[in-house]
CSV table of C-alpha atoms and ligand atoms in Angstrom, one decimal:
chain,number,residue,atom,x,y,z
Q,1,MET,CA,129.8,66.3,139.4
Q,2,LYS,CA,129.0,70.0,139.7
Q,3,LEU,CA,132.5,70.9,138.6
Q,4,LYS,CA,132.3,68.7,135.6
Q,5,VAL,CA,129.0,70.2,134.5
Q,6,VAL,CA,130.4,73.7,135.0
Q,7,LYS,CA,133.4,72.8,132.9
Q,8,SER,CA,131.3,71.3,130.2
Q,9,LEU,CA,129.1,74.3,130.1
Q,10,ARG,CA,132.0,76.6,129.7
Q,11,VAL,CA,133.1,74.6,126.6
Q,12,CYS,CA,129.6,74.6,125.4
Q,13,ILE,CA,129.2,78.3,125.8
Q,14,PHE,CA,132.5,78.8,123.9
Q,15,GLY,CA,131.0,76.6,121.1
Q,16,LEU,CA,127.7,78.5,121.1
Q,17,ALA,CA,129.5,81.8,120.9
Q,18,THR,CA,131.2,80.4,117.7
Q,19,VAL,CA,127.8,79.4,116.4
Q,20,ALA,CA,126.5,82.9,117.0
Q,21,SER,CA,129.5,84.6,115.4
Q,22,VAL,CA,129.4,82.5,112.2
Q,23,SER,CA,125.7,83.1,111.8
Q,24,THR,CA,124.3,86.0,109.8
Q,25,VAL,CA,120.9,85.2,111.1
Q,26,SER,CA,121.4,86.8,114.5
Q,27,ALA,CA,121.2,90.2,112.8
Q,28,GLN,CA,117.8,89.5,111.4
Q,29,GLN,CA,115.7,88.5,114.3
Q,30,TYR,CA,112.1,89.5,114.7
Q,31,PRO,CA,110.5,90.4,118.0
Q,32,VAL,CA,108.6,87.7,119.9
Q,33,SER,CA,105.3,89.2,119.1
Q,34,SER,CA,106.0,89.6,115.3
Q,35,ASP,CA,103.9,87.8,112.8
Q,36,GLU,CA,107.1,87.6,110.7
Q,37,GLY,CA,109.9,85.2,111.3
Q,38,VAL,CA,113.4,84.1,110.1
Q,39,ASP,CA,113.3,81.9,107.0
Q,40,GLY,CA,113.6,78.2,107.9
Q,41,GLU,CA,116.3,77.3,105.5
Q,42,GLU,CA,118.4,80.3,106.5
Q,43,LEU,CA,118.1,79.6,110.2
Q,44,PHE,CA,118.9,75.9,109.7
Q,45,ALA,CA,122.5,76.8,108.8
Q,46,VAL,CA,122.9,77.5,112.5
Q,47,CYS,CA,121.2,74.2,113.5
Q,48,GLY,CA,123.3,72.3,111.1
Q,49,PHE,CA,126.5,73.3,113.0
Q,50,CYS,CA,125.5,70.6,115.5
Q,51,HIS,CA,122.7,68.6,113.7
Q,52,GLY,CA,124.6,68.3,110.4
Q,53,MET,CA,124.0,70.5,107.4
Q,54,GLN,CA,121.6,67.9,105.9
Q,55,GLY,CA,120.0,67.3,109.3
Q,56,GLN,CA,121.6,63.9,109.5
Q,57,GLY,CA,122.8,64.2,113.1
Q,58,GLY,CA,126.1,65.1,114.6
Q,59,PRO,CA,127.2,62.3,116.9
Q,60,ALA,CA,130.3,64.1,118.1
Q,61,LEU,CA,128.0,66.8,119.6
Q,62,ASP,CA,125.3,64.3,120.7
Q,63,ALA,CA,122.9,66.1,118.4
Q,64,PRO,CA,120.2,63.7,117.0
Q,65,PRO,CA,119.3,63.4,113.3
Q,66,LEU,CA,116.4,65.8,112.5
Q,67,ALA,CA,115.9,65.4,108.7
Q,68,GLY,CA,112.3,64.4,107.9
Q,69,MET,CA,111.1,64.8,111.6
Q,70,GLU,CA,107.5,65.7,111.9
Q,71,ALA,CA,107.0,69.5,112.1
Q,72,TRP,CA,104.4,69.2,115.0
Q,73,TYR,CA,106.9,67.3,117.1
Q,74,ILE,CA,109.8,69.7,116.4
Q,75,GLU,CA,107.6,72.6,117.3
Q,76,ARG,CA,106.7,71.0,120.6
Q,77,GLN,CA,110.3,70.2,121.4
Q,78,LEU,CA,111.6,73.7,120.5
Q,79,LYS,CA,108.9,75.2,122.8
Q,80,ALA,CA,109.9,72.7,125.6
Q,81,PHE,CA,113.5,73.7,125.3
Q,82,LYS,CA,112.7,77.4,125.2
Q,83,SER,CA,110.5,77.2,128.3
Q,84,ARG,CA,113.0,75.1,130.2
Q,85,VAL,CA,110.6,72.1,130.4
Q,86,ARG,CA,113.2,70.0,128.7
Q,87,GLY,CA,117.0,70.2,128.9
Q,88,MET,CA,117.6,71.6,132.3
Q,89,HIS,CA,118.6,68.5,134.3
Q,90,PRO,CA,122.2,68.8,135.5
Q,91,GLU,CA,123.0,65.3,134.0
Q,92,ASP,CA,121.7,66.4,130.6
Q,93,VAL,CA,124.5,68.4,129.1
Q,94,PRO,CA,123.5,67.9,125.5
Q,95,GLY,CA,119.9,69.0,126.4
Q,96,MET,CA,121.3,72.1,128.1
Q,97,GLN,CA,123.2,73.0,124.9
Q,98,MET,CA,120.0,72.7,122.9
Q,99,SER,CA,118.2,74.7,125.6
Q,100,ILE,CA,120.6,77.6,125.3
Q,101,VAL,CA,120.4,77.6,121.5
Q,102,SER,CA,116.6,77.4,121.5
Q,103,GLY,CA,116.6,81.0,122.7
Q,104,MET,CA,117.6,82.2,119.2
Q,105,VAL,CA,114.4,80.8,117.7
Q,106,ARG,CA,112.5,83.8,118.9
Q,107,ASN,CA,108.9,83.6,117.9
Q,108,ASP,CA,106.3,81.1,116.8
Q,109,VAL,CA,106.5,82.0,113.1
Q,110,THR,CA,110.2,81.2,113.2
Q,111,ILE,CA,109.6,78.0,115.1
Q,112,SER,CA,107.1,77.0,112.5
Q,113,ASN,CA,109.3,78.0,109.5
Q,114,VAL,CA,112.3,76.0,110.8
Q,115,ALA,CA,110.1,73.0,111.7
Q,116,ARG,CA,108.6,72.9,108.2
Q,117,TYR,CA,112.1,73.2,106.6
Q,118,ILE,CA,113.4,70.3,108.7
Q,119,GLU,CA,110.4,68.1,107.9
Q,120,SER,CA,111.1,68.7,104.2
Q,121,LEU,CA,114.7,67.3,104.4
Q,122,THR,CA,115.4,63.7,103.4
Q,123,PRO,CA,116.7,61.5,106.2
Q,124,GLY,CA,119.7,59.2,105.9
Q,125,ALA,CA,122.7,61.3,104.8
Q,126,ALA,CA,125.9,60.0,106.2
Q,127,PRO,CA,126.9,61.7,109.5
Q,128,GLU,CA,130.5,62.2,108.5
Q,129,LEU,CA,129.4,64.8,106.0
Q,130,ALA,CA,128.4,67.0,108.8
Q,131,ARG,CA,131.9,68.0,110.1
Q,132,GLY,CA,134.3,66.2,107.8
Q,133,GLU,CA,135.2,63.8,110.6
Q,134,VAL,CA,134.5,60.2,111.2
Q,135,ALA,CA,131.3,60.0,113.2
Q,136,GLY,CA,131.8,59.8,116.9
Q,137,THR,CA,135.5,60.1,117.0
Q,138,ALA,CA,135.9,63.6,118.2
Q,139,ARG,CA,133.8,65.0,121.0
Q,140,PRO,CA,134.8,68.6,121.5
Q,141,PHE,CA,133.3,69.1,124.9
Q,142,ILE,CA,133.9,67.3,128.2
Q,143,TRP,CA,130.9,65.3,129.2
Q,144,ARG,CA,131.7,62.6,131.7
Q,145,SER,CA,128.5,60.9,132.6
Q,146,GLU,CA,127.0,57.4,132.5
Q,147,TYR,CA,124.8,58.9,129.8
Q,148,ALA,CA,127.6,59.9,127.5
Q,149,LYS,CA,128.3,56.5,125.9
Q,150,LEU,CA,127.9,56.3,122.1
Q,151,GLU,CA,128.4,52.5,122.2
Q,152,HIS,CA,126.8,50.0,124.6
Q,153,SER,CA,128.5,46.7,125.4
Q,154,GLU,CA,125.3,44.6,125.8
Q,155,PRO,CA,124.8,42.3,122.8
Q,156,ALA,CA,121.4,43.5,121.8
Q,157,ASP,CA,118.7,41.1,120.9
Q,158,ALA,CA,116.2,42.6,118.4
Q,159,VAL,CA,113.8,39.6,118.8
Q,160,ARG,CA,113.5,40.1,122.5
Q,161,GLY,CA,113.2,43.9,121.7
Q,162,ALA,CA,110.3,43.2,119.3
Q,163,GLU,CA,108.4,41.5,122.2
Q,164,ILE,CA,109.0,44.5,124.4
Q,165,TYR,CA,108.1,47.0,121.6
Q,166,ASN,CA,104.8,45.2,120.6
Q,167,GLY,CA,103.8,44.9,124.3
Q,168,SER,CA,104.7,48.4,125.7
Q,169,CYS,CA,105.4,50.8,122.8
Q,170,ALA,CA,103.4,50.1,119.7
Q,171,ALA,CA,100.2,51.3,121.2
Q,172,CYS,CA,101.5,54.9,121.0
Q,173,HIS,CA,104.4,54.8,118.5
Q,174,GLY,CA,102.6,52.5,116.0
Q,175,THR,CA,103.4,49.0,114.9
Q,176,ASN,CA,106.2,50.2,112.6
Q,177,GLY,CA,107.5,53.0,114.8
Q,178,GLU,CA,105.8,55.5,112.6
Q,179,GLY,CA,104.4,57.6,115.5
Q,180,SER,CA,101.0,59.2,116.0
Q,181,GLN,CA,100.3,62.9,115.9
Q,182,ILE,CA,96.9,62.3,117.6
Q,183,LEU,CA,98.7,60.7,120.6
Q,184,GLY,CA,101.6,63.1,120.5
Q,185,SER,CA,104.0,60.3,120.0
Q,186,PRO,CA,106.9,60.9,117.5
Q,187,ARG,CA,108.2,58.6,114.8
Q,188,LEU,CA,111.1,56.6,116.2
Q,189,THR,CA,112.7,55.0,113.1
Q,190,ASP,CA,115.0,57.8,111.9
Q,191,LEU,CA,116.7,58.4,115.3
Q,192,SER,CA,120.2,57.0,116.0
Q,193,VAL,CA,120.8,54.1,118.3
Q,194,ALA,CA,122.9,56.1,120.7
Q,195,TYR,CA,120.4,59.0,120.9
Q,196,SER,CA,117.4,56.6,121.4
Q,197,HIS,CA,119.2,54.7,124.1
Q,198,ARG,CA,120.1,57.8,125.9
Q,199,GLN,CA,116.6,59.2,125.8
Q,200,LEU,CA,115.2,56.0,127.2
Q,201,GLN,CA,117.7,56.1,130.1
Q,202,TYR,CA,116.7,59.8,130.6
Q,203,PHE,CA,112.9,59.0,130.7
Q,204,LYS,CA,113.5,56.0,133.0
Q,205,ASN,CA,115.7,57.9,135.4
Q,206,GLY,CA,113.7,61.1,135.5
Q,207,VAL,CA,116.2,63.2,133.5
Q,208,ARG,CA,113.6,63.9,130.8
Q,209,GLY,CA,109.8,64.0,131.4
Q,210,SER,CA,109.9,64.8,135.1
Q,211,ASN,CA,109.2,68.6,134.8
Q,212,SER,CA,105.6,69.1,136.1
Q,213,GLU,CA,104.7,70.9,132.9
Q,214,ASP,CA,105.9,68.2,130.6
Q,215,VAL,CA,102.7,66.4,129.9
Q,216,TYR,CA,103.9,64.3,127.0
Q,217,GLY,CA,107.3,63.5,128.5
Q,218,ALA,CA,105.5,62.2,131.7
Q,219,GLN,CA,103.4,59.8,129.6
Q,220,MET,CA,106.6,58.5,127.9
Q,221,ALA,CA,108.5,58.3,131.2
Q,222,SER,CA,105.9,56.0,132.8
Q,223,PHE,CA,106.5,53.5,130.0
Q,224,ALA,CA,110.2,53.8,130.0
Q,225,LYS,CA,110.1,52.8,133.6
Q,226,LEU,CA,108.7,49.4,132.5
Q,227,LEU,CA,112.1,48.7,130.8
Q,228,ALA,CA,113.7,46.5,133.4
Q,229,ASP,CA,117.4,47.4,132.8
Q,230,GLU,CA,120.1,48.4,130.3
Q,231,GLN,CA,119.7,45.2,128.4
Q,232,ALA,CA,116.0,45.8,127.9
Q,233,ILE,CA,116.8,49.3,126.6
Q,234,ALA,CA,119.4,47.9,124.2
Q,235,ASP,CA,117.1,45.2,122.9
Q,236,VAL,CA,114.1,47.5,122.2
Q,237,VAL,CA,116.4,50.1,120.5
Q,238,ALA,CA,117.9,47.3,118.4
Q,239,TYR,CA,114.4,46.3,117.3
Q,240,ILE,CA,113.4,49.9,116.4
Q,241,ASP,CA,116.7,50.2,114.4
Q,242,SER,CA,115.9,47.0,112.6
Q,243,ILE,CA,112.4,48.3,111.5
Q,244,GLU,CA,114.3,51.1,109.8
Q,245,ALA,CA,116.6,48.7,108.1
Q,246,ASP,CA,113.7,46.7,106.7
Q,247,LYS,CA,111.9,49.7,105.3
O,301,HEC,C1,125.2,73.6,120.0
O,301,HEC,C2,124.6,72.5,119.3
O,301,HEC,C3,123.2,72.6,118.8
O,301,HEC,C4,122.6,73.5,118.0
O,301,HEC,C5,123.3,74.7,117.4
O,301,HEC,C6,121.3,73.1,117.8
O,301,HEC,N1,121.0,72.0,118.5
O,301,HEC,FE1,119.2,71.0,118.5
O,301,HEC,N2,120.0,69.6,119.8
O,301,HEC,C7,121.3,69.6,120.2
O,301,HEC,C8,121.5,68.4,121.1
O,301,HEC,C9,122.8,68.1,121.7
O,301,HEC,C10,120.2,67.8,121.2
O,301,HEC,C11,119.9,66.6,122.1
O,301,HEC,C12,119.4,67.0,123.4
O,301,HEC,C13,119.1,65.8,124.3
O,301,HEC,O1,119.8,64.9,124.3
O,301,HEC,O2,118.2,65.9,125.1
O,301,HEC,C14,119.3,68.6,120.4
O,301,HEC,C15,118.0,68.3,120.3
O,301,HEC,C16,117.1,68.9,119.4
O,301,HEC,C17,115.7,68.6,119.1
O,301,HEC,C18,115.0,67.4,119.8
O,301,HEC,C19,115.0,66.2,118.9
O,301,HEC,C20,114.2,65.0,119.4
O,301,HEC,O3,114.3,64.0,118.8
O,301,HEC,O4,113.5,65.2,120.4
O,301,HEC,C21,115.2,69.4,118.2
O,301,HEC,C22,113.8,69.4,117.6
O,301,HEC,C23,116.3,70.3,117.8
O,301,HEC,N3,117.4,70.0,118.6
O,301,HEC,C24,116.2,71.3,116.9
O,301,HEC,C25,117.2,72.3,116.7
O,301,HEC,C26,117.0,73.4,115.8
O,301,HEC,C27,115.7,73.7,115.0
O,301,HEC,C28,118.2,74.1,115.8
O,301,HEC,C29,118.5,75.4,115.2
O,301,HEC,C30,117.6,76.6,115.5
O,301,HEC,C31,119.1,73.4,116.7
O,301,HEC,N4,118.4,72.3,117.2
O,301,HEC,C32,120.4,73.8,117.0
O,301,HEC,C33,122.3,70.5,119.8
O,301,HEC,C34,122.1,71.6,119.1
O,302,HEC,C1,101.5,56.4,126.3
O,302,HEC,C2,102.1,56.6,125.0
O,302,HEC,C3,103.5,56.1,124.9
O,302,HEC,C4,104.0,54.8,125.1
O,302,HEC,C5,103.3,53.6,125.5
O,302,HEC,C6,105.5,54.9,124.7
O,302,HEC,N1,105.8,56.2,124.3
O,302,HEC,FE1,107.6,56.8,123.7
O,302,HEC,N2,106.9,58.7,123.6
O,302,HEC,C7,105.6,59.1,123.8
O,302,HEC,C8,105.5,60.5,123.7
O,302,HEC,C9,104.3,61.3,123.9
O,302,HEC,C10,106.9,61.0,123.5
O,302,HEC,C11,107.3,62.5,123.3
O,302,HEC,C12,107.7,63.1,124.6
O,302,HEC,C13,108.0,64.5,124.5
O,302,HEC,O1,107.2,65.3,123.8
O,302,HEC,O2,109.0,65.0,125.1
O,302,HEC,C14,107.7,59.8,123.4
O,302,HEC,C15,109.1,59.9,123.1
O,302,HEC,C16,109.9,58.7,122.9
O,302,HEC,C17,111.3,58.8,122.5
O,302,HEC,C18,112.1,60.0,122.3
O,302,HEC,C19,112.0,60.4,120.9
O,302,HEC,C20,112.8,61.6,120.6
O,302,HEC,O3,112.9,62.0,119.4
O,302,HEC,O4,113.5,62.2,121.4
O,302,HEC,C21,111.7,57.5,122.5
O,302,HEC,C22,113.0,57.0,122.0
O,302,HEC,C23,110.5,56.6,122.8
O,302,HEC,N3,109.4,57.4,123.1
O,302,HEC,C24,110.5,55.2,122.8
O,302,HEC,C25,109.5,54.5,123.4
O,302,HEC,C26,109.7,53.1,123.7
O,302,HEC,C27,110.9,52.2,123.4
O,302,HEC,C28,108.5,52.7,124.3
O,302,HEC,C29,108.2,51.3,124.9
O,302,HEC,C30,109.0,50.9,126.0
O,302,HEC,C31,107.6,53.8,124.3
O,302,HEC,N4,108.3,54.9,123.8
O,302,HEC,C32,106.3,53.8,124.8
O,302,HEC,C33,104.6,58.3,124.1
O,302,HEC,C34,104.6,56.9,124.4
């Protein structure tokens, strides 16, 4: 396991070096204490390398769609990655990549700028536009883990998923998956099935939300543990995905 992670990280770091070298932003950073930051749109060119230039997600790099995501949630996640509260578990190779990249978002003004820019993007662009590849066919880094699957074999039952959702999830994420800033719970409907499935496995198995400083992650993890098995995860994710389709 260790060896695999080391290998994956080597490939990641190579990828990250490429990101840094294609970026003009790195030359324009402001100190941590500055009340000036990098422009959100300009910085997003770097994020788009993995998340898609329209923020539509990059399945080949396990990077979730971001377009339209709530700025308050993005800010919290960027701070969580930067402070190593999220993305440091050895099984979470995608999280580690994001964690390394988050270092380039150096101060709060920059975090706020890029979060507001992402919130302004319209969700739903086709993933293949990101890298000129068919979504999910080419994964440039080695990541052998039970969490790395993009497809799940369980035939998912959205009707059973609706029961689970209304019983265990709607109280925080809203009846239509719209989320609630007051409760700190993000919108769920614009995420991809593969990403949501993986995050629920992470929360259930202590990969995400188990850091002692991760207050919001811990709340979520206690509910993910109510999901009995892989089938229950697949069902609830299928239901969340169907809410999006009905919109
Ligand atoms: C090297 C590829 C890569 C780059 C570049 C990158 N990300 Fe990520 N990002 C990821 C991956 C992979 C994940 C998923 C991590 C996980 O599964 O836990 C992620 C997750 C996130 C999340 C959490 C989403 C959620 O739903 O919780 C946010 C927010 C985010 N990235 C923002 C950014 C921003 C802003 C930038 C640019 C400054 C950026 N990312 C650059 C790969 C990348
Ligand atoms: C007590 C409130 C609460 C309940 C109940 C709850 N969640 Fe969450 N959920 C959260 C919070 C808070 C977060 C954000 C955690 C963080 O900031 O890292 C979250 C995050 C998530 C994420 C990750 C989103 C992302 O972009 O990475 C998914 C997926 C999710 N919840 C699905 C569910 C499902 C499915 C259920 C029901 C089984 C559920 N949640 C029940 C509070 C809750």
